[in-house]
Amino acid sequence: MKLSRRRFVASTALAVAGATALPAGRGAERAPRTKAGERPLIVSTWDFGRAANDAALQVLLAGGTILDAVEQGIWVTESAGNPSVGLSGGPNAAGVVQLDACIMSGPGHRAGSVAALEGIRHPISAARRVMEKTPHVMLVGEGARMFALEEGLESVDPHSEERYEAWRQKRAATKRPAPLPAANRKNHDTIALLVLAADGNLAGGCSTSGLSGKLPGRVGDSPIIGSGLYVDNDVGAAGATGLGENIMRYCGSFLVVEFMRRGLPPDEACRETIRRIARQDPKGFDLSINFVALDKHGRSGAAGTGAGFPFAVTTRTRSLVLPSLAVGPRTPAAGGAKRQ
Ligand code: SD4
């Protein structure tokens, strides 16, 4: 579908009008940490991450590679009818679903990414193929779609009249002029899934339809290496969910990994990253951002600016959804963390 000038101007006004963040969380909640040393260990964002973790664990237990585990774990969320991941995700302001995804392999420090990808059922697979089959790291838009189609990935017509009509009717039923791209749990979620394999190697992936009602062509943090995902095989891995504009200006996931490199455990590294961003950002803690992380030692953790951002932690013996630390103006500094 070509975006008419009238529709583009209308969507721009709505997007700007709606671009506010959620209030910051108040105080800190203590979340349990996993015992160090448990491998394999899989960590992902939100409660729906648990099903993805379970699938990833099965892949590993069946002898699959760490990248198979990341990819097939994320397939579960991309296929689950999730309102913010995969083709069931919220469309942009022009009524088209544009998907972002990336994957990163600790060994070799390799990465692949796709952004503003239309009509491909599993964007995580497109990202993996960019990493494994091209000399590039990132493909976007029509180029990414053509590549995915050439690779034989499952697709639908993103611009069919039926899809547009279904979106138009859904939008009319909401009694709102258009989906607003404010950051809240109802209109945005992302799967970021991190794996520490039994052999000590790390990998991760991230997949989203981004903020619903976003401007056509808008790309968030999720497919940006270092923002929505970062893996360092010597240290750990981190992934993000939330309002991408507040994550990608700070290379959020990279920061989490760098804090772990300096010795912070994953939960404190996530928390310290949020504090660091809030110190610099004019919005303070009013950011609507969340991070998950795991380290080389088999520890995991998460933190968010909202209360109790849930994350999923899976090992051979248990698969749990835990509340994360909520970080706000009155949260005490992470133990031993120096101000950076
Ligand atoms: C984005 N970070 O596109 C994604 C959306 C998200 O929870 O994570 N929502 O900004």
Tab-separated table of C-alpha atoms and ligand atoms in Angstrom:
chain	number	residue	atom	x	y	z
A	1	MET	CA	0.000	0.000	0.000
A	2	LYS	CA	1.295	3.420	-0.880
A	3	LEU	CA	0.931	5.857	1.985
A	4	SER	CA	-1.083	8.805	0.733
A	5	ARG	CA	0.078	12.263	1.758
A	6	ARG	CA	-3.233	12.842	3.555
A	7	ARG	CA	-2.864	9.649	5.581
A	8	PHE	CA	0.797	10.367	6.344
A	9	VAL	CA	0.057	13.886	7.614
A	10	ALA	CA	-2.818	12.617	9.757
A	11	SER	CA	-0.704	9.842	11.208
A	12	THR	CA	2.158	12.244	11.949
A	13	ALA	CA	-0.092	14.515	13.981
A	14	LEU	CA	-1.483	11.587	15.950
A	15	ALA	CA	1.914	10.098	16.582
A	16	VAL	CA	3.295	13.347	17.934
A	17	ALA	CA	0.198	13.929	20.051
A	18	GLY	CA	0.457	10.479	21.590
A	19	ALA	CA	4.189	10.300	22.240
A	20	THR	CA	4.188	10.288	26.019
A	21	ALA	CA	5.765	7.804	28.411
A	22	LEU	CA	4.247	6.041	31.385
A	23	PRO	CA	4.893	7.368	34.889
A	24	ALA	CA	7.988	5.978	36.573
A	25	GLY	CA	7.685	3.180	39.088
A	26	ARG	CA	7.886	3.989	42.758
A	27	GLY	CA	10.523	2.429	44.942
A	28	ALA	CA	12.241	-0.874	44.472
A	29	GLU	CA	10.956	-4.412	44.718
A	30	ARG	CA	13.439	-7.130	45.482
A	31	ALA	CA	13.311	-9.874	42.898
A	32	PRO	CA	14.847	-13.268	43.550
A	33	ARG	CA	18.019	-14.040	41.637
A	34	THR	CA	18.662	-17.393	40.071
A	35	LYS	CA	21.387	-19.473	41.632
A	36	ALA	CA	24.688	-18.899	39.919
A	37	GLY	CA	25.992	-21.685	37.768
A	38	GLU	CA	22.769	-23.156	36.400
A	39	ARG	CA	23.212	-24.078	32.750
A	40	PRO	CA	21.511	-23.980	30.390
A	41	LEU	CA	19.828	-20.783	31.520
A	42	ILE	CA	17.257	-18.905	29.456
A	43	VAL	CA	15.867	-15.493	30.314
A	44	SER	CA	13.279	-13.433	28.461
A	45	THR	CA	10.977	-10.451	28.753
A	46	TRP	CA	7.404	-10.517	30.057
A	47	ASP	CA	5.274	-13.400	31.245
A	48	PHE	CA	4.728	-14.711	27.720
A	49	GLY	CA	8.472	-15.284	27.563
A	50	ARG	CA	8.123	-18.446	29.611
A	51	ALA	CA	6.600	-20.422	26.734
A	52	ALA	CA	9.401	-19.205	24.487
A	53	ASN	CA	12.000	-20.175	27.109
A	54	ASP	CA	10.491	-23.631	27.456
A	55	ALA	CA	10.691	-24.161	23.699
A	56	ALA	CA	14.285	-22.910	23.635
A	57	LEU	CA	15.210	-25.295	26.456
A	58	GLN	CA	13.699	-28.239	24.588
A	59	VAL	CA	15.796	-27.357	21.538
A	60	LEU	CA	18.952	-27.393	23.644
A	61	LEU	CA	18.037	-30.606	25.430
A	62	ALA	CA	17.395	-32.243	22.070
A	63	GLY	CA	20.907	-31.325	20.964
A	64	GLY	CA	20.075	-28.183	18.971
A	65	THR	CA	22.491	-25.284	18.738
A	66	ILE	CA	22.230	-22.174	20.858
A	67	LEU	CA	21.075	-20.184	17.807
A	68	ASP	CA	18.391	-22.788	17.070
A	69	ALA	CA	17.233	-22.342	20.659
A	70	VAL	CA	17.021	-18.557	20.323
A	71	GLU	CA	15.276	-18.705	16.956
A	72	GLN	CA	12.794	-21.438	17.796
A	73	GLY	CA	12.044	-19.976	21.209
A	74	ILE	CA	11.141	-16.666	19.608
A	75	TRP	CA	9.045	-18.442	16.963
A	76	VAL	CA	6.657	-19.356	19.778
A	77	THR	CA	5.940	-15.707	20.580
A	78	GLU	CA	5.887	-14.686	16.923
A	79	SER	CA	3.181	-17.322	16.303
A	80	ALA	CA	1.138	-16.811	19.449
A	81	GLY	CA	-1.202	-14.032	18.325
A	82	ASN	CA	0.690	-11.574	20.490
A	83	PRO	CA	-0.516	-7.983	20.002
A	84	SER	CA	3.048	-6.668	19.767
A	85	VAL	CA	5.149	-9.458	18.291
A	86	GLY	CA	4.874	-10.984	14.827
A	87	LEU	CA	2.200	-10.409	12.204
A	88	SER	CA	-0.520	-10.242	14.871
A	89	GLY	CA	1.198	-7.114	16.199
A	90	GLY	CA	-0.302	-3.652	16.149
A	91	PRO	CA	-0.040	-1.893	12.806
A	92	ASN	CA	1.615	1.449	12.212
A	93	ALA	CA	-0.272	4.671	11.579
A	94	ALA	CA	-0.928	3.608	7.995
A	95	GLY	CA	-2.447	0.284	9.048
A	96	VAL	CA	0.574	-1.838	8.096
A	97	VAL	CA	2.454	-4.147	10.497
A	98	GLN	CA	6.197	-3.447	10.285
A	99	LEU	CA	8.396	-5.865	12.201
A	100	ASP	CA	11.826	-5.432	13.792
A	101	ALA	CA	14.100	-8.265	14.944
A	102	CYS	CA	17.715	-9.121	15.604
A	103	ILE	CA	19.874	-12.010	16.721
A	104	MET	CA	23.373	-12.103	18.147
A	105	SER	CA	25.829	-14.920	18.638
A	106	GLY	CA	28.432	-14.698	21.400
A	107	PRO	CA	30.961	-16.925	19.624
A	108	GLY	CA	32.419	-14.833	16.800
A	109	HIS	CA	30.489	-11.745	17.979
A	110	ARG	CA	28.157	-12.063	14.994
A	111	ALA	CA	24.847	-10.295	14.511
A	112	GLY	CA	21.952	-10.064	12.079
A	113	SER	CA	19.012	-7.724	11.999
A	114	VAL	CA	15.922	-6.707	10.043
A	115	ALA	CA	13.793	-3.608	10.464
A	116	ALA	CA	10.496	-2.302	9.092
A	117	LEU	CA	9.994	-5.753	7.588
A	118	GLU	CA	6.520	-6.377	6.184
A	119	GLY	CA	4.592	-9.612	5.770
A	120	ILE	CA	7.167	-12.145	7.010
A	121	ARG	CA	5.867	-14.597	9.600
A	122	HIS	CA	9.175	-15.043	11.467
A	123	PRO	CA	11.349	-11.932	11.402
A	124	ILE	CA	13.800	-13.606	13.810
A	125	SER	CA	14.565	-16.141	11.068
A	126	ALA	CA	15.160	-13.330	8.583
A	127	ALA	CA	17.585	-11.747	11.071
A	128	ARG	CA	19.406	-15.055	11.536
A	129	ARG	CA	19.774	-15.481	7.796
A	130	VAL	CA	21.134	-11.948	7.422
A	131	MET	CA	23.787	-12.941	9.972
A	132	GLU	CA	24.591	-16.314	8.474
A	133	LYS	CA	24.123	-15.797	4.761
A	134	THR	CA	25.135	-12.227	3.991
A	135	PRO	CA	28.203	-10.103	4.660
A	136	HIS	CA	25.903	-7.527	6.300
A	137	VAL	CA	24.410	-6.984	9.740
A	138	MET	CA	21.144	-5.197	8.972
A	139	LEU	CA	18.578	-5.116	6.167
A	140	VAL	CA	15.526	-2.864	6.211
A	141	GLY	CA	12.178	-2.393	4.518
A	142	GLU	CA	11.634	-3.735	1.041
A	143	GLY	CA	15.197	-5.037	0.789
A	144	ALA	CA	14.717	-7.078	3.941
A	145	ARG	CA	11.420	-8.472	2.625
A	146	MET	CA	12.903	-9.410	-0.756
A	147	PHE	CA	15.788	-11.158	1.017
A	148	ALA	CA	13.398	-13.058	3.299
A	149	LEU	CA	11.268	-14.121	0.330
A	150	GLU	CA	14.345	-15.297	-1.565
A	151	GLU	CA	15.253	-17.326	1.503
A	152	GLY	CA	11.855	-18.991	1.287
A	153	LEU	CA	10.530	-17.648	4.589
A	154	GLU	CA	6.793	-17.850	5.130
A	155	SER	CA	5.007	-14.678	4.084
A	156	VAL	CA	1.671	-12.957	3.693
A	157	ASP	CA	0.684	-9.980	1.581
A	158	PRO	CA	1.098	-7.091	4.032
A	159	HIS	CA	-0.859	-4.714	1.832
A	160	SER	CA	-3.915	-6.759	0.960
A	161	GLU	CA	-7.204	-4.907	0.965
A	162	GLU	CA	-8.560	-7.458	3.471
A	163	ARG	CA	-5.786	-6.761	5.986
A	164	TYR	CA	-6.291	-3.035	5.643
A	165	GLU	CA	-10.061	-3.357	5.985
A	166	ALA	CA	-9.680	-5.554	9.099
A	167	TRP	CA	-7.433	-2.926	10.665
A	168	ARG	CA	-9.822	-0.111	9.708
A	169	GLN	CA	-12.758	-1.909	11.331
A	170	LYS	CA	-10.755	-2.722	14.456
A	171	ARG	CA	-9.697	0.888	14.734
A	172	ALA	CA	-13.274	2.116	14.335
A	173	ALA	CA	-14.387	-0.304	17.075
A	174	THR	CA	-11.931	1.171	19.565
A	175	LYS	CA	-13.831	4.505	19.369
A	176	ARG	CA	-10.509	6.310	19.210
A	177	PRO	CA	-9.358	8.345	16.235
A	178	ALA	CA	-6.317	6.101	15.754
A	179	PRO	CA	-3.969	3.886	17.763
A	180	LEU	CA	-1.836	6.131	19.904
A	181	PRO	CA	1.863	5.376	20.203
A	182	ALA	CA	2.044	5.991	23.930
A	183	ALA	CA	4.087	3.384	25.758
A	184	ASN	CA	1.919	1.101	27.800
A	185	ARG	CA	1.498	-2.610	28.291
A	186	LYS	CA	-1.598	-2.693	26.078
A	187	ASN	CA	0.058	-1.494	22.920
A	188	HIS	CA	3.602	-2.688	23.145
A	189	ASP	CA	5.581	-5.687	24.268
A	190	THR	CA	8.681	-7.255	22.838
A	191	ILE	CA	10.336	-10.631	23.239
A	192	ALA	CA	14.014	-10.409	24.044
A	193	LEU	CA	15.352	-13.889	24.792
A	194	LEU	CA	18.837	-14.646	26.108
A	195	VAL	CA	20.505	-18.048	26.346
A	196	LEU	CA	23.507	-19.297	28.298
A	197	ALA	CA	24.220	-22.770	26.937
A	198	ALA	CA	25.681	-25.681	28.875
A	199	ASP	CA	29.072	-25.074	27.225
A	200	GLY	CA	29.154	-21.470	28.498
A	201	ASN	CA	28.399	-19.797	25.182
A	202	LEU	CA	25.859	-17.000	24.939
A	203	ALA	CA	23.344	-15.824	22.345
A	204	GLY	CA	20.190	-13.756	22.191
A	205	GLY	CA	17.389	-12.534	19.995
A	206	CYS	CA	14.739	-9.842	19.982
A	207	SER	CA	11.504	-9.514	18.000
A	208	THR	CA	8.688	-6.970	17.965
A	209	SER	CA	6.092	-5.179	15.903
A	210	GLY	CA	7.170	-2.059	17.769
A	211	LEU	CA	4.940	0.645	19.036
A	212	SER	CA	1.464	0.400	17.536
A	213	GLY	CA	0.449	3.543	15.680
A	214	LYS	CA	4.097	4.425	14.992
A	215	LEU	CA	4.961	6.457	11.938
A	216	PRO	CA	5.502	4.323	8.848
A	217	GLY	CA	9.216	3.546	8.657
A	218	ARG	CA	9.828	4.155	12.351
A	219	VAL	CA	12.392	1.725	13.748
A	220	GLY	CA	12.742	1.211	17.486
A	221	ASP	CA	15.522	-0.141	19.656
A	222	SER	CA	14.704	-3.817	19.167
A	223	PRO	CA	16.660	-4.527	15.946
A	224	ILE	CA	19.530	-2.197	16.861
A	225	ILE	CA	22.536	-4.123	18.138
A	226	GLY	CA	23.515	-2.610	21.488
A	227	SER	CA	20.081	-1.085	22.059
A	228	GLY	CA	17.437	-3.831	22.009
A	229	LEU	CA	20.000	-6.626	22.406
A	230	TYR	CA	23.664	-7.113	23.139
A	231	VAL	CA	25.759	-10.217	23.712
A	232	ASP	CA	29.377	-10.388	24.798
A	233	ASN	CA	30.536	-13.962	25.084
A	234	ASP	CA	33.091	-13.078	27.772
A	235	VAL	CA	30.611	-11.250	30.001
A	236	GLY	CA	26.879	-11.724	29.475
A	237	ALA	CA	23.853	-10.699	27.462
A	238	ALA	CA	21.077	-8.141	27.816
A	239	GLY	CA	17.824	-7.302	26.061
A	240	ALA	CA	15.298	-4.501	26.278
A	241	THR	CA	11.598	-3.811	26.025
A	242	GLY	CA	9.710	-0.575	26.387
A	243	LEU	CA	9.692	2.765	24.646
A	244	GLY	CA	12.461	2.307	22.102
A	245	GLU	CA	13.174	6.002	21.757
A	246	ASN	CA	14.246	6.026	25.409
A	247	ILE	CA	16.482	2.966	24.996
A	248	MET	CA	18.208	3.506	21.663
A	249	ARG	CA	19.540	6.967	22.495
A	250	TYR	CA	21.611	5.333	25.243
A	251	CYS	CA	22.619	1.969	23.705
A	252	GLY	CA	20.727	0.499	26.656
A	253	SER	CA	21.561	-3.214	26.334
A	254	PHE	CA	25.219	-2.457	25.672
A	255	LEU	CA	25.284	-0.409	28.863
A	256	VAL	CA	23.830	-3.294	30.868
A	257	VAL	CA	26.553	-5.618	29.574
A	258	GLU	CA	29.240	-3.022	30.324
A	259	PHE	CA	27.992	-2.743	33.923
A	260	MET	CA	28.198	-6.528	34.205
A	261	ARG	CA	31.741	-6.372	32.822
A	262	ARG	CA	32.586	-4.094	35.743
A	263	GLY	CA	31.318	-6.707	38.151
A	264	LEU	CA	27.663	-5.900	38.793
A	265	PRO	CA	25.280	-8.872	38.868
A	266	PRO	CA	22.627	-8.789	36.121
A	267	ASP	CA	19.790	-7.285	38.184
A	268	GLU	CA	21.971	-4.465	39.479
A	269	ALA	CA	23.438	-3.879	36.026
A	270	CYS	CA	19.887	-3.432	34.657
A	271	ARG	CA	19.010	-1.132	37.508
A	272	GLU	CA	22.172	0.920	37.178
A	273	THR	CA	21.553	1.337	33.454
A	274	ILE	CA	18.117	2.800	34.162
A	275	ARG	CA	19.569	5.127	36.773
A	276	ARG	CA	22.285	6.248	34.390
A	277	ILE	CA	19.723	6.991	31.636
A	278	ALA	CA	17.420	8.788	34.071
A	279	ARG	CA	20.261	11.009	35.284
A	280	GLN	CA	20.855	12.231	31.766
A	281	ASP	CA	17.378	12.237	30.281
A	282	PRO	CA	15.122	15.286	30.591
A	283	LYS	CA	12.260	12.896	31.408
A	284	GLY	CA	14.057	11.497	34.454
A	285	PHE	CA	12.576	8.108	35.330
A	286	ASP	CA	9.471	8.757	33.226
A	287	LEU	CA	10.890	6.475	30.536
A	288	SER	CA	8.882	3.242	30.278
A	289	ILE	CA	11.952	1.056	29.765
A	290	ASN	CA	12.844	-2.436	30.991
A	291	PHE	CA	15.897	-4.676	30.723
A	292	VAL	CA	16.625	-8.385	31.209
A	293	ALA	CA	20.123	-9.788	31.548
A	294	LEU	CA	22.149	-12.878	32.292
A	295	ASP	CA	25.845	-13.306	32.852
A	296	LYS	CA	28.513	-15.834	32.091
A	297	HIS	CA	28.283	-17.149	35.670
A	298	GLY	CA	24.665	-18.248	35.216
A	299	ARG	CA	23.033	-15.399	37.090
A	300	SER	CA	20.008	-13.534	35.748
A	301	GLY	CA	18.024	-10.431	36.575
A	302	ALA	CA	15.864	-7.613	35.285
A	303	ALA	CA	14.700	-4.109	36.121
A	304	GLY	CA	12.212	-1.618	34.763
A	305	THR	CA	10.884	1.862	35.382
A	306	GLY	CA	7.405	0.445	35.982
A	307	ALA	CA	6.449	-1.651	38.990
A	308	GLY	CA	7.058	-5.354	38.682
A	309	PHE	CA	8.002	-5.748	35.004
A	310	PRO	CA	7.747	-9.557	34.710
A	311	PHE	CA	10.494	-11.643	33.192
A	312	ALA	CA	10.810	-15.367	32.601
A	313	VAL	CA	13.693	-17.513	33.840
A	314	THR	CA	14.082	-21.112	32.772
A	315	THR	CA	16.526	-23.849	33.701
A	316	ARG	CA	16.342	-27.628	33.486
A	317	THR	CA	14.640	-27.721	36.880
A	318	ARG	CA	12.246	-24.788	36.782
A	319	SER	CA	10.561	-22.235	34.562
A	320	LEU	CA	9.320	-19.155	36.381
A	321	VAL	CA	7.886	-15.715	35.799
A	322	LEU	CA	9.391	-13.283	38.288
A	323	PRO	CA	8.693	-9.641	39.103
A	324	SER	CA	11.684	-7.451	38.382
A	325	LEU	CA	13.139	-4.582	40.297
A	326	ALA	CA	11.247	-1.318	39.772
A	327	VAL	CA	13.600	1.630	39.593
A	328	GLY	CA	12.511	5.147	40.446
A	329	PRO	CA	13.809	8.337	42.012
A	330	ARG	CA	13.822	6.860	45.513
A	331	THR	CA	15.459	3.557	44.647
A	332	PRO	CA	18.700	3.160	46.564
A	333	ALA	CA	21.844	2.886	44.454
A	334	ALA	CA	22.881	-0.609	43.461
A	335	GLY	CA	25.223	-2.193	45.995
A	336	GLY	CA	28.795	-1.302	45.203
A	337	ALA	CA	27.886	0.539	41.994
A	338	LYS	CA	29.856	3.684	41.314
A	339	ARG	CA	28.137	6.631	39.651
A	340	GLN	CA	29.225	6.769	36.016
B	1	SD4	C1	9.963	-0.495	20.334
B	1	SD4	N1	10.995	-1.496	22.244
B	1	SD4	O1	9.719	-0.677	19.147
B	1	SD4	C2	9.985	-1.695	21.233
B	1	SD4	C3	8.629	-1.912	21.757
B	1	SD4	C4	8.557	-2.662	23.016
B	1	SD4	O2	7.440	-3.288	24.872
B	1	SD4	O3	9.458	-3.209	23.521
B	1	SD4	N2	7.492	-2.700	23.664
B	1	SD4	O4	10.128	0.611	20.837
